[in-house]
Coordinates of C-alpha atoms in Angstrom, one line a residue:
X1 CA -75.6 25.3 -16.5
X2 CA -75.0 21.9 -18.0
X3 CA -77.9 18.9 -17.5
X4 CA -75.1 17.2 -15.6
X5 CA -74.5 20.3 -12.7
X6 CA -78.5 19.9 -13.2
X7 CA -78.5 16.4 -12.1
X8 CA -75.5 16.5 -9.8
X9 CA -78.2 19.6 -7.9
X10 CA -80.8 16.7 -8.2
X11 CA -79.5 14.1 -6.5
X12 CA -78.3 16.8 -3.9
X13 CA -81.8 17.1 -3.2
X14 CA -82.4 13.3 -3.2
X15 CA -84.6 11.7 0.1
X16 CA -81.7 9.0 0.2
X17 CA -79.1 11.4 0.4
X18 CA -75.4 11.5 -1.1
X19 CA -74.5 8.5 -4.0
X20 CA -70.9 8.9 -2.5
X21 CA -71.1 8.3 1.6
X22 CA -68.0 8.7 3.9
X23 CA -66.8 8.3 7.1
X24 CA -67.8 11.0 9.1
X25 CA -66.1 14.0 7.1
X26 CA -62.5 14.6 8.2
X27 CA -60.3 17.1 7.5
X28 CA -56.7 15.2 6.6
X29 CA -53.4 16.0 5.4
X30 CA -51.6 14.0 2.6
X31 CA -48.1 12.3 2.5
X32 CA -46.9 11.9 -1.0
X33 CA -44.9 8.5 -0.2
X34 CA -46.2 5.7 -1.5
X35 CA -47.4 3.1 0.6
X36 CA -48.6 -0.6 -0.2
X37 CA -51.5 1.0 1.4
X38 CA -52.0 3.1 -1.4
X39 CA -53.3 0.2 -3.3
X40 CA -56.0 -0.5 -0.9
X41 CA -57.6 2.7 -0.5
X42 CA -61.3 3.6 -1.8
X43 CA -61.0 2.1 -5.3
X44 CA -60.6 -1.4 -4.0
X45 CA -64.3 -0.8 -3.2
X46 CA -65.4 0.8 -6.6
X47 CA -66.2 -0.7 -9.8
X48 CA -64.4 0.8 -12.9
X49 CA -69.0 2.4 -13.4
X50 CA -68.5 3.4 -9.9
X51 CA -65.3 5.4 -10.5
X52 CA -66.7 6.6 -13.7
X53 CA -69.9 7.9 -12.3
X54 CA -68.5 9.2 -8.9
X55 CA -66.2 11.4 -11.5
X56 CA -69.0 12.8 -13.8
X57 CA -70.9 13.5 -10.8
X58 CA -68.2 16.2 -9.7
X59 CA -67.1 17.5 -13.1
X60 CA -69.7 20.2 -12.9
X61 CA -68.9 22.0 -16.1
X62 CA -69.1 18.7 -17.9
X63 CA -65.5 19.6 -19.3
X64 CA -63.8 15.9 -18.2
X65 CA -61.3 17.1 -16.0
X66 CA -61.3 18.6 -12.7
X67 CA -59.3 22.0 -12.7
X68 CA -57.1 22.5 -9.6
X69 CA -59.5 25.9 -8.7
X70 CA -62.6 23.6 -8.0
X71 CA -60.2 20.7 -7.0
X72 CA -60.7 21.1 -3.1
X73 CA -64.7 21.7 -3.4
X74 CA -64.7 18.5 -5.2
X75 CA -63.4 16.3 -2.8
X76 CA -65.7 17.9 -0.3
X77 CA -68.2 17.0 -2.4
X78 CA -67.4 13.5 -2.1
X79 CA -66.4 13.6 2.0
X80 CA -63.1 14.5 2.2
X81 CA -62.2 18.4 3.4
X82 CA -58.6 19.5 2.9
X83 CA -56.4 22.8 4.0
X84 CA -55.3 24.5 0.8
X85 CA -52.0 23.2 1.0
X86 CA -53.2 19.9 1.4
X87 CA -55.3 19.9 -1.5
X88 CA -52.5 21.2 -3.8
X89 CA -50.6 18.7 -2.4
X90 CA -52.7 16.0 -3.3
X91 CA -53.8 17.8 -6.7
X92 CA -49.7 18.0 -7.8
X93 CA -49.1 13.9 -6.9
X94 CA -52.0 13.1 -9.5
X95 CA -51.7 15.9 -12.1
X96 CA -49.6 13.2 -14.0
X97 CA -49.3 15.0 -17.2
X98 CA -48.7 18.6 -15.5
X99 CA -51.8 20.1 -17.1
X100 CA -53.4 21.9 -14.7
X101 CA -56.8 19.8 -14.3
X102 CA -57.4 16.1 -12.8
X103 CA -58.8 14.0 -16.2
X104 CA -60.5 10.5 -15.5
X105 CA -58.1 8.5 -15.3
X106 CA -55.8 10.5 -13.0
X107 CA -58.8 10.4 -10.8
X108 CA -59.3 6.6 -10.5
X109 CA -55.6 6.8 -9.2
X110 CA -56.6 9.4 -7.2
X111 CA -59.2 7.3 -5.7
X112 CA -56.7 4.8 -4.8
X113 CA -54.8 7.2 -2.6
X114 CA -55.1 6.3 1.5
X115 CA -56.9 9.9 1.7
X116 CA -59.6 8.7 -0.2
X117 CA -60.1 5.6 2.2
X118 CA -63.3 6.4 3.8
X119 CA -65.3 7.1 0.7
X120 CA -67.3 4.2 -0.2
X121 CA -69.8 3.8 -3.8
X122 CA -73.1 4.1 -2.8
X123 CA -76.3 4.1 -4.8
X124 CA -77.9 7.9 -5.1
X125 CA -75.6 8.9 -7.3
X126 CA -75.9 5.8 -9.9
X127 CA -78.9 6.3 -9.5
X128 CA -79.0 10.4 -11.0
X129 CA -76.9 9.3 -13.5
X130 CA -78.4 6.2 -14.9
X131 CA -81.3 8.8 -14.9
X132 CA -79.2 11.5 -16.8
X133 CA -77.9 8.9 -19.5
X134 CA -82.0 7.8 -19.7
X135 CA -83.1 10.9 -21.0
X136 CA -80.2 12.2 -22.7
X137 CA -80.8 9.9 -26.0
X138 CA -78.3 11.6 -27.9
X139 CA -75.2 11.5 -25.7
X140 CA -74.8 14.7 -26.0
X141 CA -74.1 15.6 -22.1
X142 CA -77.3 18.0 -22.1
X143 CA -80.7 17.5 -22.2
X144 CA -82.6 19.1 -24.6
X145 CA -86.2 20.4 -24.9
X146 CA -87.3 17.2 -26.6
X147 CA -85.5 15.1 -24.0
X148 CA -87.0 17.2 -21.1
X149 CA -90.6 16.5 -22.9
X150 CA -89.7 12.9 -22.1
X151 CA -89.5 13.5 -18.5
X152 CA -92.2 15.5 -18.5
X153 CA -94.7 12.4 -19.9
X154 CA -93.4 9.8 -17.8
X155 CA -94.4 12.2 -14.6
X156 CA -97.9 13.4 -16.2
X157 CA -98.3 8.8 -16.8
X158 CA -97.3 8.1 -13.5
X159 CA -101.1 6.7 -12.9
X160 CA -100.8 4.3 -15.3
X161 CA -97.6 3.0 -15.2
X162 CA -98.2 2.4 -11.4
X163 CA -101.1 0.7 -11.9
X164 CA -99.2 -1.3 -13.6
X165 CA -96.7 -1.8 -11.1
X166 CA -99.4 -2.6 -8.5
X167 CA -100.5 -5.5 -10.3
X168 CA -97.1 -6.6 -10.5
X169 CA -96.2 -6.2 -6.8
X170 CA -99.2 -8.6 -6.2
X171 CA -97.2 -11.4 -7.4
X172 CA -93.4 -10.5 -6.2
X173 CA -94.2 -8.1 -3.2
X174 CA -94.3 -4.5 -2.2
X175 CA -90.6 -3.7 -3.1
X176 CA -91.7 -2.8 -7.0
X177 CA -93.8 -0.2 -5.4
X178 CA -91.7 1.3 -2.9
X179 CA -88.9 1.7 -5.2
X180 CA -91.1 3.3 -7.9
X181 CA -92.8 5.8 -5.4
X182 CA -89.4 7.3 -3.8
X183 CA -88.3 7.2 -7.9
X184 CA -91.5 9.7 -8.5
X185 CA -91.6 12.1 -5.1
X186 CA -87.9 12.7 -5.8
X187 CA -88.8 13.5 -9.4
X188 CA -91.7 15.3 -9.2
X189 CA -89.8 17.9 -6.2
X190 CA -86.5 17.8 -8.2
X191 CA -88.0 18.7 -12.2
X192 CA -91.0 20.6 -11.1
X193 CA -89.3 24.2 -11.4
X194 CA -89.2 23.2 -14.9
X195 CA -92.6 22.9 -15.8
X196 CA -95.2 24.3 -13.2
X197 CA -97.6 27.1 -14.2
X198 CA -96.8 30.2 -13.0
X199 CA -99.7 31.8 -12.2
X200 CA -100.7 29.0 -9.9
X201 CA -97.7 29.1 -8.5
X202 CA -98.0 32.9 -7.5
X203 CA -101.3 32.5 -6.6
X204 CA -100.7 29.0 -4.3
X205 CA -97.8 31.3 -2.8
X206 CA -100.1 34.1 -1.7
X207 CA -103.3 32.2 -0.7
X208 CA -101.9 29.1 1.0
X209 CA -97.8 30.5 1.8
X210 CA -96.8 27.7 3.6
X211 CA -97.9 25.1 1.5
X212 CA -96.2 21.6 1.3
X213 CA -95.9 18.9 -1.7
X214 CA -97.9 15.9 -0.7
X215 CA -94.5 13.7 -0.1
X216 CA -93.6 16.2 1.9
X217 CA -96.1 16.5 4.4
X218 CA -96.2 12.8 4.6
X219 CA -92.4 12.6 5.5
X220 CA -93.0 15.5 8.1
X221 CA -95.9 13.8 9.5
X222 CA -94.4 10.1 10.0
X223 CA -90.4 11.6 11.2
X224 CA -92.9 13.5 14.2
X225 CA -94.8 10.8 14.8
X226 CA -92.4 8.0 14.7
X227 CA -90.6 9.7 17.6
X228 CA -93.7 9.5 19.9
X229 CA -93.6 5.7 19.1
X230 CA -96.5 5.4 16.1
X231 CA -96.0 2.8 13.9
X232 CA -98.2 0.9 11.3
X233 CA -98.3 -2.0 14.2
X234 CA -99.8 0.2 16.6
X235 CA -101.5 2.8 14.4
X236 CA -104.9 2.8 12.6
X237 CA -105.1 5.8 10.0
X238 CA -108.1 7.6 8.8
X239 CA -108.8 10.7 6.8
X240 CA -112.0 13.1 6.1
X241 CA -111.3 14.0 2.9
X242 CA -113.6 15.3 -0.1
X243 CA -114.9 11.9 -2.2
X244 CA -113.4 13.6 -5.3
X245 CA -111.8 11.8 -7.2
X246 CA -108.6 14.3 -7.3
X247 CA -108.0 13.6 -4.0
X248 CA -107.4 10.2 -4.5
X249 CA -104.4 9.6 -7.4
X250 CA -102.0 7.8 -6.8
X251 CA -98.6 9.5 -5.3
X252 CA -101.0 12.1 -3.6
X253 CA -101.7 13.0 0.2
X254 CA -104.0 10.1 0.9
X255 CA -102.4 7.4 -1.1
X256 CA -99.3 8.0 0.2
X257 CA -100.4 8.3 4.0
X258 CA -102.5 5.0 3.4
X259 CA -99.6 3.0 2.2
X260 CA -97.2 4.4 4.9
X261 CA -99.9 3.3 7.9
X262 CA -100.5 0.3 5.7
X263 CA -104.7 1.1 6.1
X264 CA -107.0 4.1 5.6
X265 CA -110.7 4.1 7.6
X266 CA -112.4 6.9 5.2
X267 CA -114.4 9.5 7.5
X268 CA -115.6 12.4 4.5
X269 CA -118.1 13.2 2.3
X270 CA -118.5 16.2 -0.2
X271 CA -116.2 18.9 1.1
X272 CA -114.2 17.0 3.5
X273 CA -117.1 16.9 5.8
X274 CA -116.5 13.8 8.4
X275 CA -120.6 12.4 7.2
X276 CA -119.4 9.3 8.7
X277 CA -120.6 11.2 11.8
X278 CA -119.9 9.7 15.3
X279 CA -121.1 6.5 14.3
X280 CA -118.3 6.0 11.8
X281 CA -115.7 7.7 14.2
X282 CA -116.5 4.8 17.1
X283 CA -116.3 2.2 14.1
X284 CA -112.8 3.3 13.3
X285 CA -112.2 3.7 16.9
X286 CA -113.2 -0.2 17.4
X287 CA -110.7 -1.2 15.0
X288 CA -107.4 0.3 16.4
X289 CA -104.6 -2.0 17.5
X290 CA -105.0 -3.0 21.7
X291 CA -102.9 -0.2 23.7
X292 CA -102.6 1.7 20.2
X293 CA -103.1 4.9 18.4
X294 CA -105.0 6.7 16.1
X295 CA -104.1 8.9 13.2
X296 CA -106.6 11.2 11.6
X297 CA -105.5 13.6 8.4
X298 CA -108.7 16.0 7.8
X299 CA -108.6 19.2 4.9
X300 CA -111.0 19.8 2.9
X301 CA -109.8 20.9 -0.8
X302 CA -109.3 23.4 -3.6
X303 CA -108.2 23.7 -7.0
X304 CA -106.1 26.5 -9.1
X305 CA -105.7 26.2 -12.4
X306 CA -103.4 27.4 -15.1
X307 CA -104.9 31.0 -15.1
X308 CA -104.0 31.1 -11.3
X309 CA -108.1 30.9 -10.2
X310 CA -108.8 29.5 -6.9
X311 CA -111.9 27.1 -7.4
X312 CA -110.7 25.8 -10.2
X313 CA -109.1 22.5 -12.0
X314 CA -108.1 21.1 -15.2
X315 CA -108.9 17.5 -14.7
X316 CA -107.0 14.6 -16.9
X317 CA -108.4 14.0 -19.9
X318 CA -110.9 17.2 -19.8
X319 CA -110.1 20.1 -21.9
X320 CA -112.6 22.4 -19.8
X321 CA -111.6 23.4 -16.2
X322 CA -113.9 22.5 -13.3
X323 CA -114.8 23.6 -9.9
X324 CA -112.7 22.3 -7.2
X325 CA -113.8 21.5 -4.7
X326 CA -117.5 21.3 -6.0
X327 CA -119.7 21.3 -2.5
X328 CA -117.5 24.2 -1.6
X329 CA -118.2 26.3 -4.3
X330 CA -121.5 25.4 -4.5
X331 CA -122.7 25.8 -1.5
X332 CA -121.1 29.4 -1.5
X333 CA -123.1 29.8 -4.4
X334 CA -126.5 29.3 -2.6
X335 CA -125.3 31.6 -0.1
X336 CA -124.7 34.2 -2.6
X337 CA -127.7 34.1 -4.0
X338 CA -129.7 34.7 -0.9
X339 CA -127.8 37.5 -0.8
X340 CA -126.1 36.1 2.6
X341 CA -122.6 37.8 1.2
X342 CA -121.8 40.6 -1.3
X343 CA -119.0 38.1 -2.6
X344 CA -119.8 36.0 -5.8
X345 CA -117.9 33.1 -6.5
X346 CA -116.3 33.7 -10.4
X347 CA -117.9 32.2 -12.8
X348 CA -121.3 31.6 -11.8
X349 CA -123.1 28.5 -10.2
X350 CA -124.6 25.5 -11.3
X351 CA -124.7 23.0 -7.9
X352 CA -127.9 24.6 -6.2
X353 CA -129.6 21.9 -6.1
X354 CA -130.4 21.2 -2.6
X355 CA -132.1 17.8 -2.9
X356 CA -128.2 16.8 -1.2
X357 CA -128.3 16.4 2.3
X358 CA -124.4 16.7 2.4
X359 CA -124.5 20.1 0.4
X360 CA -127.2 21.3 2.5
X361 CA -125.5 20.5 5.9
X362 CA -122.8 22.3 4.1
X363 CA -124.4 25.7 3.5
X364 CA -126.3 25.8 7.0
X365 CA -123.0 25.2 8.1
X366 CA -120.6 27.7 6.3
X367 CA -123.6 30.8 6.1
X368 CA -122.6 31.8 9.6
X369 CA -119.2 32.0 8.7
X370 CA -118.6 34.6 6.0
X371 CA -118.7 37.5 8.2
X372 CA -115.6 39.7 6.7
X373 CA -115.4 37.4 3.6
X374 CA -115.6 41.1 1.8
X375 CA -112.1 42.2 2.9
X376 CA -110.2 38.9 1.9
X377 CA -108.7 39.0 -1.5
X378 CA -110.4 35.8 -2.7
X379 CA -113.6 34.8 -1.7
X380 CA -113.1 30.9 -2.5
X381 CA -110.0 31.0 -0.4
X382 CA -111.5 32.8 1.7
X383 CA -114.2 29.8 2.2
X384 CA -111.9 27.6 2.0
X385 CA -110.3 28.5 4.9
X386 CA -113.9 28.5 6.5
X387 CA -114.5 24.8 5.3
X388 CA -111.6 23.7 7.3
X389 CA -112.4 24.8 10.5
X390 CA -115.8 23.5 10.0
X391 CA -114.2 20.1 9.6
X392 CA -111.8 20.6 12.5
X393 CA -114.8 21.3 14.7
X394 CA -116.6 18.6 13.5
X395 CA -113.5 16.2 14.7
X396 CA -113.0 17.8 17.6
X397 CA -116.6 16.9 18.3
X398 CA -116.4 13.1 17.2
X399 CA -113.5 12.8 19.8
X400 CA -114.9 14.5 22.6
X401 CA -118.5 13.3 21.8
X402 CA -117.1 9.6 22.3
X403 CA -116.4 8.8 26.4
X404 CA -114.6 5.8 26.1
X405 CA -112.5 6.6 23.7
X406 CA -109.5 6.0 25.8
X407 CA -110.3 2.8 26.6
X408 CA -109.3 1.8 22.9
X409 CA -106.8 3.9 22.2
X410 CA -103.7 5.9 24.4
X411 CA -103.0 8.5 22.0
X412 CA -104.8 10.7 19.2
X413 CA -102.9 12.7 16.6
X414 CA -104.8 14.9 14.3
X415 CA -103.6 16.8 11.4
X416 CA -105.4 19.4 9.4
X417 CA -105.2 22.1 6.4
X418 CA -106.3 22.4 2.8
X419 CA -105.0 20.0 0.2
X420 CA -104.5 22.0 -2.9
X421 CA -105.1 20.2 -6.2
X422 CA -102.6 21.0 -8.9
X423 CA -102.9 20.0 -12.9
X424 CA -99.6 19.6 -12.9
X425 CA -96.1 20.0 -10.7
X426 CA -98.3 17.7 -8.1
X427 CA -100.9 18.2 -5.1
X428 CA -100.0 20.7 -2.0
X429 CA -101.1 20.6 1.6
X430 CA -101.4 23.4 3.4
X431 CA -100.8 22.3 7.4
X432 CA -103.1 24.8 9.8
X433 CA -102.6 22.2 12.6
X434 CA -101.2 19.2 14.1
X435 CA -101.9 18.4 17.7
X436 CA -101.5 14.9 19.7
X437 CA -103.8 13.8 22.6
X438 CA -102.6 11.6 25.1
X439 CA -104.5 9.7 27.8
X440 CA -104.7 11.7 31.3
X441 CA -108.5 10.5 32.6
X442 CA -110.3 13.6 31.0
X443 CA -112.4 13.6 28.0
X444 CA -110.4 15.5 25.4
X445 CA -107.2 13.9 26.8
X446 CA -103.8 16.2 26.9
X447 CA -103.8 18.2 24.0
X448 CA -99.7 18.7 22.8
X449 CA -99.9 21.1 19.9
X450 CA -97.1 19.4 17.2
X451 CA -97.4 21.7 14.7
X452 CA -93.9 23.3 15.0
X453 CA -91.8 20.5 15.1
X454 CA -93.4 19.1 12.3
X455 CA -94.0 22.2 9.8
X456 CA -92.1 25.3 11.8
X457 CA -93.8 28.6 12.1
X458 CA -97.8 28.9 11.1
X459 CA -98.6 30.9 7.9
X460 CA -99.5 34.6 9.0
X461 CA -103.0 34.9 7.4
X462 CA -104.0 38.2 7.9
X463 CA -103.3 39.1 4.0
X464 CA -105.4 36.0 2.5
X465 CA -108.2 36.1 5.0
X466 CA -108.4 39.9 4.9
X467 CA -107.9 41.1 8.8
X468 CA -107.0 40.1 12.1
X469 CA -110.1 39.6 13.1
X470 CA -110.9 36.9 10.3
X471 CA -108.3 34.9 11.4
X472 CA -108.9 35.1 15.3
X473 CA -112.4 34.0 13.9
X474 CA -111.2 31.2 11.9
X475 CA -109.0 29.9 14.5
X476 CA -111.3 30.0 17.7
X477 CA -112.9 26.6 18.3
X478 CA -116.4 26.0 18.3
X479 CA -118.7 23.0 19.6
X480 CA -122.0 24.3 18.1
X481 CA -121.1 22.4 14.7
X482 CA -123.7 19.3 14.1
X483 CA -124.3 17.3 11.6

């Protein structure tokens, strides 16, 4: 396929929609007598770049003309739907020169027809192809390896250059910023095909199946919450998180949630672990908005690297992969060497040291929870999975441990999976459960499980976990957790 059907696919798939908008679609028939009207149809509203790009947009073989057998899917394209005869209609008044296909400048004519009225030049589309014309440095129409490469970079730099833009938006406001960041989530979902490892790929696929890119969730998370009325007025946000650094970049889960709630209260320690306890729950709780909300995103995390290994990360600017997540890993390794599972964790253990008070709250806390860990087909996936509903419990207990937490706030949304930590093609989420609780006079509140109007169906997890019995285990809520 030419890069331009590549990029005309793109912006498809763009979060601000179609370049070209219409009038609600409309199916229409054509007159072929010319009107004064004629002259003041669509083009009146388009710039001779406008015309220009709405046109390469829909020559989807790149062959600069629009034969008359894609004619009719091309003005869908921009809005307008035709019967046949219609279409050949209106195809046979602008063929000027009889030659079977619509060229540039028969369209801008075209685009001056009364049909073409409700189409108006929007920005998406500009927008793909200033992008196209960017990378394609030769002018060639395609993009190359070399050019691709260039694409590439710029996503793998996007720390720096946003630093930079930070630092900039300091001085002439958050706009910089915001146009930058929808810039890189549509890049990162659009060119990622291109350039992800595919063993990590297979193996994300099979261990975490329902798994979501960062922007993603985010999006998913805000659309269902901004219907029950949260916004960054009313809302405080606060996540229990690993402290790795990996969880922090830039354009990732938490950086993204924290500048869509406009704050972040941080609640974890090693592992995702809430260590800020009850005590840091009722601090966060003291700081919501009168009458307002809380938001908490927990997960703890998990790497996979090139090779498709689940524990594991290639870290910028390290040639030699590391554990991720660390605690996790670690602490199964204490277990295993107590013999408290017949699972070893690949590629041995160095973080036994137990002088940690966070790792050993972790192990005390995840030994009684490898029971079956045998029949999964990973074991770190397998404790991954364990580590998250270690952390839910945990919330679940700072809530419910903290009476008057109604009289702060009327509703409590909690979100919770694994964030999955990618070298490159960006971070994943995988969502295990979103639930609301609103104010009725008990202690826990009304629990309203929101997990399929945000996400859709839950992953089955009988295959990663190993039986049905793991997963009844790992989704059965307990209150015995302490820290």
């Amino acid at each position: 396929m030419k890069s331009a059907a590549l990029f005309v696919l793109l912006w498809q798939a763009s979060p601000t929609a179609a370049f070209l908008s219409a009038a609600p679609t409309k199916s229409c028939r054509i007159h072929t007598t010319s009107t004064i009207a004629s002259s003041l149809g669509a083009s009146a509203a388009f710039s001779n770049e406008d015309l220009e790009t709405a046109f390469f947009s829909i020559d989807i073989e790149d062959a600069g003309s629009i034969p008359k057998s894609s004619f009719a899917d091309a003005l869908a394209d921009l809005g307008v739907v035709l019967d046949e005869s219609a279409a050949d209609a209106l195809f046979c008044k602008y063929d000027a020169d009889r030659g079977g296909s619509i060229d540039l400048d028969e369209f801008k004519e075209l685009m001056a027809d009364p049909a073409m009225a409700g189409i108006k030049p929007q920005r998406d589309v500009k927008f793909a192809m200033d992008m196209f014309k960017k990378y394609d440095d030769d002018g060639s129409g395609s993009i190359d390896k070399g050019e691709f490469r260039a694409i590439a970079n710029e996503i793998q730099a996007d720390a720096r250059r946003r630093s930079l833009f930070s630092v900039a938006a300091a001085a002439v406001g958050a706009t910089i910023v915001a146009d930058y960041s929808q810039e890189y989530q549509w890049a990162q979902k659009s060119f990622r095909t291109l350039y992800i490892e595919p063993k990590a790929e297979e193996t994300q696929n099979k261990a975490f199946p329902t798994a979501l890119l960062s922007g993603d969730l985010d999006e998913a998370i805000a659309k269902t919450l901004g219907a029950r009325g949260f916004t960054p007025a009313n809302t405080i946000f606060a996540h229990s998180v690993c402290s790795d650094e990996v969880n922090n970049k830039d354009e990732q889960l938490v950086a993204l949630m924290v500048n869509r709630w406009q704050e972040g209260f941080s609640l974890g320690g090693l592992a995702g672990l809430p260590f800020a306890g009850k005590s840091g729950f009722r601090a966060f709780l003291h700081h919501v908005p009168d009458e307002g909300r809380l938001l908490v995103m927990f997960a703890p995390h998990v790497g996979i690297d090139a090779t498709g290994k689940v524990g594991a990360l290639q870290r910028d600017g390290q040639i030699k992969v590391s554990k991720a997540c660390g605690a996790a890993v670690g602490a199964f390794g204490v277990l295993s060497s107590r013999g408290a599972t017949t699972s070893k964790p690949s590629g041995g253990n160095d973080d036994t040291d137990l002088f940690d008070p966070q790792l050993t709250t972790i192990v005390n806390l995840l030994e009684p929870r490898l029971g079956g860990i045998e029949k999964a087909v990973d074991p770190i996936s397998f404790v991954t999975y364990q580590m998250y509903a270690i952390i839910r419990d945990l919330i679940d207990e700072c809530v419910e441990g903290t009476p008057d937490v109604w009289d702060f706030a009327n509703e409590v949304s909690i979100v919770g999976g694994i964030m999955i930590n990618r070298y490159v093609g960006g971070d994943f989420f995988q969502p295990l459960s979103f639930e609301t609780r609103v104010k009725d006079g008990s202690a826990s509140g009304k629990v309203i499980d929101l997990y399929d109007q945000a996400f859709g169906a839950k992953p089955d997890l009988v295959g990663v976990l190993g039986s049905e019995e793991a997963v009844a285990a790992l989704n059965a809520r307990s209150k015995k957790s302490k820290l």
